[in-house]
C-alpha angles and dihedrals in degrees: 000000000000123000119243095242099042113119119238109245103175143358115209129189111204139158127223135171108261112269093002107088113142133183111266146129095298092057093040089062089057091062096224137127096278101196091048092050093046092052093047094045094046091050092048094050103036091109091057098059115166094025129107108240121200113212134191111211121197110200121200129205092253090060092254120127148191125209137194122200120216133203121279112277114269091233091060092048092048092051090050092048092048090045094232132134098211134024122233117266088213121060091213094057111080112228096177145326136243133187127247088249091057090048091052092048091052092045092051091050092048096046096102091057099039128086093235133122097206142014093262092058090047089051090054091051093050090043088057090054090049092049091052089051094051093250114143120215111212113225096006123113 
């Protein structure tokens, strides 16, 4: 979409429901062609309906843009795996539990966006998120 010589004006990190991006104040601040972005984003994420999709938008001075979609946030995936609506505000209070297999599945999905060299390191990162949310992982130390 963007021309090679166009200057980067802004980089925005936003989150939208997959296939449901709409023009609004968040996109207006990016300074891009909102309807064009919404159409492109919705087409790119139509197979991920029901998920929150983080996106990094690079806006150029000629109003063109590029965007990169990321994986669903770990917190959302952990809540879904634990079958809870809301995480605990207190780490010591257990809001729900997940299995090691569920943890590994989430870690494997999140690998492209995590700063981890292997699945075990990714599992420790996701386990830390779970611990902060009050989600217990059965059989994981």
